Amino acid sequence: MKLKSAILRRSRFVRLGVFVAVAGLLAFATIGSASVSANAAVPTAQAQAAAATSLPCDLYAAGGTPCEAAHSTIRALYASYSGPLYQVKRASDSAVSDIGLLAAGGYVNDAAQDSFCASTSCTITKIYDQTTNHNDLPISWGGYWKGPGANGADIGANATALPLTIGGQKAYGVKVTQGVGYRVDNAKNVPTGSKPEGVYMVTSANFVDQWCCFDYGSGENSHTDTGNATMNAIEWGTACWFGGCTGSGPWVEADLENGMYSSNTGPNQPSYTGVNFPFVTAMEKNNGTSNFTLKYANATSGGLTTGFSGPLPNGYSPMKTDSSILLGTGGDNSNSGVGEFFEGAVTAGYPSDATENAVQANLAAAGYSFGSGSTGGSGPLHAVGAGKCLDDPNSTTTQGTQQQIYSCNGAANQTWTRTSSGQLSVTVGGTTLCLDANGQGTTNGTKAIVWSCNGQVNQQWNFNANGTITGAQSGLCLDVTGASTANGALVELWACNGGSNQQWTLG
């Protein structure tokens, strides 16, 4: 199908695995959970090495469906992996640096990025493949739909736009905004044609849209639409491409080229209304001839749910999958999709349910979080640089009022409550309002206002290990304008820069 709209773009997506002691691995993943949890508060290299016993690609290999491409900016996906995770490029002098691990099989050495990128900005220029195939993901050269970079290439993600913690250790994910895309063509040993293939990734419901395409998986080497069944990728977002959907998403969908499929007919099943977690496990597998299956879960707890499992759409059997591996765009470089990526892999073969359950158990044990501690809590929100408190001016209950800092006084208009859903609320005169990114803004200078609490993503705030508070939707930091220390200085959103005017403590 072809659409003329420059916004919508065209759509192009969207052996039975050997069971080898995966039940034992699932039990072992549960044991690993206790190990990670016990060491989360002090994530030393030794503790990480001890915890990294069986990681996702070890589990897939044990199930007879090995990873042929594995990518993460957060952690190792093999217990033995000790190489680099990703590469960053510094804006000030165009120097590049590889960011690696604290220990083999462990978490990212985030301090290496912080040190290298201090006083400037950095871009993620490459995400390394952790398999022996070396299917590394550089920034894509573009495609049918041109990217915003030089000569129509895509651009890299801001390296500090998506802070989080994992096992208590600070890390940075890949925040895919429109135009960001990574890709390796003619990837080695990945399934092609009608060979069975599995894909998983960890993403988030905090940052999604309905456009094509925030994908991870297999696409065309030509970066053009080469017809139905030439892709096999996870598509994540709120696209209801064929109409008739139930709920508002977002959904784990299959981009099989020329359609984002939540079922073999297109729209989602009535019971599959959407997946809304800060961290989402997304899985898709395709046996190449008769079945594809979509699964999802809260990546921090619980088990997998099957959103769909059934026949391939009409005209998609057998599959004709090509060997390009992509992240962030559609097969022909459709680049209007947005999303967040933390880890993922492409496997040879059709993973068993037991293998996938074991992988989910490992993810739930990993300790993904957007906070620096437990959620909840109430008290003054201190602006560290100014030595003052976030203040609702004159205890107003007027929606849209921009917030300020003021000398701390313990009054109700300076008492903020952090909820388990990530909101920051203040109650004055019996009225409760929430801190809100004005107009769902995602640009520098967006006002931090109060508004009726509605649970939308522009009212969700991440407390980070480095003392910043970032908008879940924008990734921007809560910022005292102009680094002012004066009473009445206004508060806004601004790109995170390490300044003390972006440091906050609650309580």
Short mmCIF file of C-alpha atoms in Angstrom, two decimals, residues 39 42-53 55 58 73-85 99-112 130 166 169-170:
data_model
loop_
_atom_site.label_atom_id
_atom_site.label_comp_id
_atom_site.label_asym_id
_atom_site.label_seq_id
_atom_site.Cartn_x
_atom_site.Cartn_y
_atom_site.Cartn_z
CA ASN A 39 23.45 -6.87 45.21
CA VAL A 42 25.90 -1.94 45.85
CA PRO A 43 26.41 -3.08 42.25
CA THR A 44 30.11 -3.89 42.45
CA ALA A 45 31.85 -5.57 39.55
CA GLN A 46 32.20 -8.73 41.63
CA ALA A 47 28.50 -8.76 42.46
CA GLN A 48 27.58 -8.30 38.81
CA ALA A 49 29.88 -11.09 37.69
CA ALA A 50 28.34 -13.39 40.28
CA ALA A 51 24.80 -12.43 39.21
CA ALA A 52 25.46 -12.88 35.50
CA THR A 53 25.02 -16.66 35.33
CA LEU A 55 21.52 -14.01 30.54
CA ASP A 58 22.59 -17.86 27.06
CA THR A 73 23.33 0.04 25.87
CA ILE A 74 22.43 -1.20 29.35
CA ARG A 75 24.04 -4.56 30.07
CA ALA A 76 25.61 -7.73 28.76
CA LEU A 77 23.24 -10.23 27.15
CA TYR A 78 25.70 -13.12 27.58
CA ALA A 79 27.30 -14.06 30.91
CA SER A 80 30.68 -14.18 29.20
CA TYR A 81 30.44 -10.95 27.22
CA SER A 82 33.11 -8.39 28.10
CA GLY A 83 33.26 -6.19 24.99
CA PRO A 84 31.89 -2.71 24.31
CA LEU A 85 28.16 -1.97 24.37
CA ILE A 99 31.35 2.50 26.39
CA GLY A 100 31.77 -0.93 27.98
CA LEU A 101 30.92 -2.91 31.08
CA LEU A 102 31.88 -2.77 34.72
CA ALA A 103 32.56 -6.51 34.51
CA ALA A 104 32.01 -9.39 32.12
CA GLY A 105 28.34 -10.31 32.08
CA GLY A 106 27.46 -7.17 34.03
CA TYR A 107 26.08 -3.67 33.66
CA VAL A 108 27.29 -0.67 31.67
CA ASN A 109 30.10 1.53 32.93
CA ASP A 110 28.00 4.71 32.79
CA ALA A 111 30.74 6.77 34.43
CA ALA A 112 32.84 6.34 31.28
CA GLN A 130 27.35 -9.00 21.41
CA ILE A 166 19.36 -1.17 36.32
CA GLN A 169 23.38 1.16 38.52
CA LYS A 170 22.85 4.25 36.35
#
